[in-house]
mmCIF file of C-alpha atoms and ligand atoms in Angstrom:
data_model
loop_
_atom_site.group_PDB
_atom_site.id
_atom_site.type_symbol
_atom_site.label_atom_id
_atom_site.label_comp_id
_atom_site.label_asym_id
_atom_site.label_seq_id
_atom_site.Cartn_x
_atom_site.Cartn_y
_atom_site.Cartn_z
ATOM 1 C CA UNK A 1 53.218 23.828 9.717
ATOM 2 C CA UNK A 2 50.234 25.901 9.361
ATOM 3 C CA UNK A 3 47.549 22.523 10.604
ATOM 4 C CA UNK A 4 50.395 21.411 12.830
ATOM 5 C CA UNK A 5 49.737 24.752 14.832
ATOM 6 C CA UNK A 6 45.809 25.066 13.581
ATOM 7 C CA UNK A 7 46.139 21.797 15.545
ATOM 8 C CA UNK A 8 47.459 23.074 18.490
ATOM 9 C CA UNK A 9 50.879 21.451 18.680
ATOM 10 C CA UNK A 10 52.672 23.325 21.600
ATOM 11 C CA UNK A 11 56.235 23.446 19.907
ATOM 12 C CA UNK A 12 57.492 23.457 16.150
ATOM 13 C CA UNK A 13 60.859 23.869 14.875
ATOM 14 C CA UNK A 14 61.181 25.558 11.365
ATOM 15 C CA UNK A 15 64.764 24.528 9.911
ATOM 16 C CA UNK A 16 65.265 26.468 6.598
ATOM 17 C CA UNK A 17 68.323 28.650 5.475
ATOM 18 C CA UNK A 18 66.710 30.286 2.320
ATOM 19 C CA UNK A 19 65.086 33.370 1.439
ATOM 20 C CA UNK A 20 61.006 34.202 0.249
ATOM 21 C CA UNK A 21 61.229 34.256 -3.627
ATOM 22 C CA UNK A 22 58.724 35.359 -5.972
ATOM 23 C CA UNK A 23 58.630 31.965 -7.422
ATOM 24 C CA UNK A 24 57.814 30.124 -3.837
ATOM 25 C CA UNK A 25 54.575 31.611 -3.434
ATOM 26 C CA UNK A 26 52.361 29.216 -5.783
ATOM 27 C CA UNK A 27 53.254 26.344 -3.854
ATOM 28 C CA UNK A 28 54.722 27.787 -0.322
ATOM 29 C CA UNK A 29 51.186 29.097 0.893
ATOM 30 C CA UNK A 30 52.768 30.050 4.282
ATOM 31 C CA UNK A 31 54.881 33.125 3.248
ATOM 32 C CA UNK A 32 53.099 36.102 1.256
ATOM 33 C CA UNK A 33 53.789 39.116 -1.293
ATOM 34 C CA UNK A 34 54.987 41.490 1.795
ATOM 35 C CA UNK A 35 57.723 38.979 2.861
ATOM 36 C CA UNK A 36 59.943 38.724 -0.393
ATOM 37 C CA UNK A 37 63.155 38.584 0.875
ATOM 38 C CA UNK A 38 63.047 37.573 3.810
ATOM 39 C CA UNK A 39 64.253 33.965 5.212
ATOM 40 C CA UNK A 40 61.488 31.460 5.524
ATOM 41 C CA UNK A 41 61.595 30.703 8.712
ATOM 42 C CA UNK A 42 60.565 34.120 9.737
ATOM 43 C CA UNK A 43 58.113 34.717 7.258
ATOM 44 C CA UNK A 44 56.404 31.602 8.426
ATOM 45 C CA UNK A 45 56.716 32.360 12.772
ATOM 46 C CA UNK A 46 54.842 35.494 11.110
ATOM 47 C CA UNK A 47 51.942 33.583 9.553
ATOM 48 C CA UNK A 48 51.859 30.969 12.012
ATOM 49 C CA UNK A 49 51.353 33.639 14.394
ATOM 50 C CA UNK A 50 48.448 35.146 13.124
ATOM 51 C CA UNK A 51 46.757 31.478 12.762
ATOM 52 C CA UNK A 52 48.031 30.990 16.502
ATOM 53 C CA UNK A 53 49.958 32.897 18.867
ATOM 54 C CA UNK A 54 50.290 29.918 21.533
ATOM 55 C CA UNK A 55 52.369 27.712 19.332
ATOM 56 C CA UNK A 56 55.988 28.429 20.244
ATOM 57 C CA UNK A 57 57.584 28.752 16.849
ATOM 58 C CA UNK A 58 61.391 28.209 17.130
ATOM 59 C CA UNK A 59 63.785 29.063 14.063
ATOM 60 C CA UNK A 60 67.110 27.381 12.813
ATOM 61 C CA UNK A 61 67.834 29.527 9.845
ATOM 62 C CA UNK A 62 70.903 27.589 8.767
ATOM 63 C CA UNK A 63 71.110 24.563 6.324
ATOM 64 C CA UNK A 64 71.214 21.728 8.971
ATOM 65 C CA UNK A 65 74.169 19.648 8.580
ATOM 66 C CA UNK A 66 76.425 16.597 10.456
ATOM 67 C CA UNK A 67 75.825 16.426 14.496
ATOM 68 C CA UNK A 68 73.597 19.144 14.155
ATOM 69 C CA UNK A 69 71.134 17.124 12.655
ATOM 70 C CA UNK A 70 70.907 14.695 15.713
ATOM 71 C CA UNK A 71 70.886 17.362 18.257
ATOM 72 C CA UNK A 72 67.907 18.889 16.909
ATOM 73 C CA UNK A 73 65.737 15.847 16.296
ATOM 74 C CA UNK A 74 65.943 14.610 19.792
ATOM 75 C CA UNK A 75 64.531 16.958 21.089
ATOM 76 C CA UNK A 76 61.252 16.734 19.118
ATOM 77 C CA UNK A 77 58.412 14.328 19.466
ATOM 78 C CA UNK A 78 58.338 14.009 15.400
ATOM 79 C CA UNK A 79 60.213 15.243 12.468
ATOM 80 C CA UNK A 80 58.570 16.885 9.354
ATOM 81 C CA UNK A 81 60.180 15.995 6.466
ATOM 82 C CA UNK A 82 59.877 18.719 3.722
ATOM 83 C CA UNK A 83 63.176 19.129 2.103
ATOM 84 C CA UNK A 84 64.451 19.238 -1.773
ATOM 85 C CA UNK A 85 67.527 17.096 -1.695
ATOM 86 C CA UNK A 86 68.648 13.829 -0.953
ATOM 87 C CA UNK A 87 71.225 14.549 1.786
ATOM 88 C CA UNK A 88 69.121 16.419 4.291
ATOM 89 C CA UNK A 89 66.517 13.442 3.649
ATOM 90 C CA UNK A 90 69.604 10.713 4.895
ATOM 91 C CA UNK A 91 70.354 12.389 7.237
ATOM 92 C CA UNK A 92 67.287 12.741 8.594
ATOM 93 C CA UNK A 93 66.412 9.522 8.639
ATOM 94 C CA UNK A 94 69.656 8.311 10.426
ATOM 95 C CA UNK A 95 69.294 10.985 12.921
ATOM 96 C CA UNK A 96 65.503 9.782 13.525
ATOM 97 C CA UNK A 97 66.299 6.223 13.951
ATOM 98 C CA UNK A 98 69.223 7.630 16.949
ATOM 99 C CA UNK A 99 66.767 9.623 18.706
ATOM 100 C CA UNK A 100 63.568 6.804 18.073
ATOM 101 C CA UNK A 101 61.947 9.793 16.728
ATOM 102 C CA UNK A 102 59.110 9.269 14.228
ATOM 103 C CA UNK A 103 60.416 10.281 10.606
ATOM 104 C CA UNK A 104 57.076 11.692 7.894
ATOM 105 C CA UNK A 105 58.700 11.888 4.740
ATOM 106 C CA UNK A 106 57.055 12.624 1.509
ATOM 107 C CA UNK A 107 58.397 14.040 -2.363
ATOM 108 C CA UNK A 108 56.374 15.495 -4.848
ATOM 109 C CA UNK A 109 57.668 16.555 -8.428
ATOM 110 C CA UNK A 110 55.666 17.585 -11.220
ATOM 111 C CA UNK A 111 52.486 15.671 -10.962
ATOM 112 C CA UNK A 112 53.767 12.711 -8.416
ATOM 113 C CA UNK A 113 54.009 12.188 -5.104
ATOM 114 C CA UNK A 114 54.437 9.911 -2.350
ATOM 115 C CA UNK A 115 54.373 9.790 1.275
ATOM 116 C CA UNK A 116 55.271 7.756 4.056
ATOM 117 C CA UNK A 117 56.130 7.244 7.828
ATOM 118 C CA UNK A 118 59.102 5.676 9.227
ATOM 119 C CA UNK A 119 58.891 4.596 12.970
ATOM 120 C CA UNK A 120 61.643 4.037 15.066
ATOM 121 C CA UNK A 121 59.712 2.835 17.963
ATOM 122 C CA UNK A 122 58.160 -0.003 15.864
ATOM 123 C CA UNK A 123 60.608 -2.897 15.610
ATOM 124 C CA UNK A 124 59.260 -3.567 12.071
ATOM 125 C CA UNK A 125 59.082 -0.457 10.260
ATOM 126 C CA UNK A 126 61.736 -0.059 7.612
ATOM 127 C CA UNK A 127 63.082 3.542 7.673
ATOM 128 C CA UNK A 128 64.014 5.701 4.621
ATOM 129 C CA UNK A 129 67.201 4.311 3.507
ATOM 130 C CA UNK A 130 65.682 0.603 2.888
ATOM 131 C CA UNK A 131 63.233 2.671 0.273
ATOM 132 C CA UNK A 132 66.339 4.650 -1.307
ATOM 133 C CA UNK A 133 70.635 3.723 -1.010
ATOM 134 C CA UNK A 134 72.463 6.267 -0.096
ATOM 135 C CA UNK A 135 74.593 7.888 -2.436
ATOM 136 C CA UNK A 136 72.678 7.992 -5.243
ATOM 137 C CA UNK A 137 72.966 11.577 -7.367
ATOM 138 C CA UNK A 138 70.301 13.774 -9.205
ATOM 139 C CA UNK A 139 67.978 15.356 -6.597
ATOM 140 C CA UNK A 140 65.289 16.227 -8.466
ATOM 141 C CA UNK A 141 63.542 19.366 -7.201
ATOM 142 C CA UNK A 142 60.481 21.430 -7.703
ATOM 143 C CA UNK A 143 62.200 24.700 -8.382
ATOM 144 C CA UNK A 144 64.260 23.161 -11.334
ATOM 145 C CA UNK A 145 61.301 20.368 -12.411
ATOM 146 C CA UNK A 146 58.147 21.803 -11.304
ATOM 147 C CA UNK A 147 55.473 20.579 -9.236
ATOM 148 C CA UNK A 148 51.679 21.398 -9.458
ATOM 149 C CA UNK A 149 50.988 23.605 -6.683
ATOM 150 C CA UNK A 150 47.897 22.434 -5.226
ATOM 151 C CA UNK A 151 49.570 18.873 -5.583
ATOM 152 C CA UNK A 152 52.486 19.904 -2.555
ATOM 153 C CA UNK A 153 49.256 21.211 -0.707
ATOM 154 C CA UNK A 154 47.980 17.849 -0.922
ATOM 155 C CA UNK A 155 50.855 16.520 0.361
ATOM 156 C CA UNK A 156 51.647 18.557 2.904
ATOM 157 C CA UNK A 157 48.003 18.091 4.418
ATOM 158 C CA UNK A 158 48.637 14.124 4.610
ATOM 159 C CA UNK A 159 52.056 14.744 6.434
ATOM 160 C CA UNK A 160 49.982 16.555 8.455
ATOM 161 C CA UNK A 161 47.643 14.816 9.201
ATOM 162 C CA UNK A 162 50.339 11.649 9.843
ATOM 163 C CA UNK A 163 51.689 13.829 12.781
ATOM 164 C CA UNK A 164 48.948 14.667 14.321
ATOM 165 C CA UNK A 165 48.239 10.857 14.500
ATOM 166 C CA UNK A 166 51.763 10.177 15.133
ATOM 167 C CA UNK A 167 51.941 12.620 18.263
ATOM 168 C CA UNK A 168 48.557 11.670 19.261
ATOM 169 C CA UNK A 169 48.281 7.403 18.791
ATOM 170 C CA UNK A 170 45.574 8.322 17.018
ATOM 171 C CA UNK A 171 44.214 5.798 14.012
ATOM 172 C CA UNK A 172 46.892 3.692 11.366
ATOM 173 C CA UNK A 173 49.754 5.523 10.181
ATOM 174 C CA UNK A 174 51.295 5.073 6.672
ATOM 175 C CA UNK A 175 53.579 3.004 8.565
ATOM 176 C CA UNK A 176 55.219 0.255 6.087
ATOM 177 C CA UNK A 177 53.507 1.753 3.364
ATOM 178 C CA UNK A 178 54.016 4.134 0.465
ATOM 179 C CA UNK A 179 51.537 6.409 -0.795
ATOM 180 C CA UNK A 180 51.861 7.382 -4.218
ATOM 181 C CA UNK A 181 49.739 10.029 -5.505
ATOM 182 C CA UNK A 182 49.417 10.135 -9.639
ATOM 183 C CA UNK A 183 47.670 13.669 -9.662
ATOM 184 C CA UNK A 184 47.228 13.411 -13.645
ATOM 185 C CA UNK A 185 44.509 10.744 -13.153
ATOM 186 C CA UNK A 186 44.287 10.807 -9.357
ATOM 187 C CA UNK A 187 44.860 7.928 -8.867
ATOM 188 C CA UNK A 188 46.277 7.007 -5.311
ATOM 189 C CA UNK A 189 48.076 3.466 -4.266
ATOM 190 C CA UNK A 190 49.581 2.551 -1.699
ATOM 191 C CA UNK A 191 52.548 -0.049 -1.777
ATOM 192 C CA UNK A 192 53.757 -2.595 1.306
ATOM 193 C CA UNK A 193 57.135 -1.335 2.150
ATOM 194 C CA UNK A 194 59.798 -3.881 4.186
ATOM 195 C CA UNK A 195 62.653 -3.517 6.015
ATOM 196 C CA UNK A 196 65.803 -4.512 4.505
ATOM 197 C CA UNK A 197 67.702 -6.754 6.767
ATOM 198 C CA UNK A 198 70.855 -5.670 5.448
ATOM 199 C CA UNK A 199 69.889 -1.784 5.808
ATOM 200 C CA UNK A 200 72.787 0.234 7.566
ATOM 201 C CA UNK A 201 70.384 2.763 9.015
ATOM 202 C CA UNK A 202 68.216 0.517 10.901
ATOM 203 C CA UNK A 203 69.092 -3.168 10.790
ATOM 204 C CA UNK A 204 69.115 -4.866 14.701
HETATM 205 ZN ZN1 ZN B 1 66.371 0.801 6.936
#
């Protein structure tokens, strides 16, 4: 959020229903010491306003959830994907493939990570679900498992940096590709991803 407005986008939507914890701010650079306690959403408008007071900073401080989902996503150019847990990612991605909104996922835990954008407007990108079924248990998340701090920093930069190319047309996008980042050697690959022609989410 903080190079999508350095950047100059006009509108972002912040969707997050918890609360600034002592043990966020290693990793969650946005919020600071003097908003502990509050929700996330409004500790970030705060910092984002600093950085930029033209970018219109809207908040949905509520854990978004069935048609809600698809409501919100189209009426955005490109969705952010930055959650813990595997049902907000689903449904996500079925909401983005609706809407033909562009979808820029990416998961880190402990010292992995991978990222990767799924287009709805290009007849042959796969979307999330022909990576991962749905229905499969054990989200794995970085306040239970850990995650290297500056290693979600990294991350966050490249989904950044996806959406500004996204919203823009500017350059390649990780587009039927998967971008895993090994940040005990540093190593970064990046596998060919396909659609799954028997996908439910995005099949023809
Ligand atoms: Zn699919």
């Amino acid at each position: 959020a903080l190079y999508l407005a350095g950047a100059g986008v006009g509108r972002l939507v912040l969707a997050d229903d918890d609360h600034v914890d002592l043990s966020n701010l290693q990793r969650q650079i946005i919020h600071r010491q003097t908003s502990l306690g509050m929700s996330k959403t409004a500790s970030a408008q705060q910092t984002l306003a600093q950085l930029n007071p033209d970018t219109r900073v809207e908040l949905l401080e509520t854990r978004l959830a069935g048609t809600e989902v698809l409501a919100q996503v189209q009426h955005c150019d490109a969705v952010v994907d930055c959650s813990d847990n595997f049902a907000i990612r689903f449904a996500l991605n079925s909401a983005c493939w609706q809407a033909k909104v562009p979808l820029i996922s990416a998961a880190a835990i402990r010292m992995e990570a991978q990222v990767s954008v799924f287009d709805p407007r290009r007849a042959n990108s796969p979307c999330y679900q022909c990576l991962y079924e749905e229905g499969r248990d054990g989200d794995l998340n970085c306040s239970e498992n850990g995650v290297m701090a500056p290693l979600v920093g990294m991350v966050g930069s490249i989904q950044a940096l996806e959406c500004i190319k996204v919203l823009s047309g500017y350059g390649e996008p990780l587009v039927g590709r998967l971008l895993l980042i090994d940040a005990l050697t540093m190593q970064l690959r990046s596998l060919t991803l396909q659609k799954n022609p028997d996908c439910t989410v995005c099949r023809d």
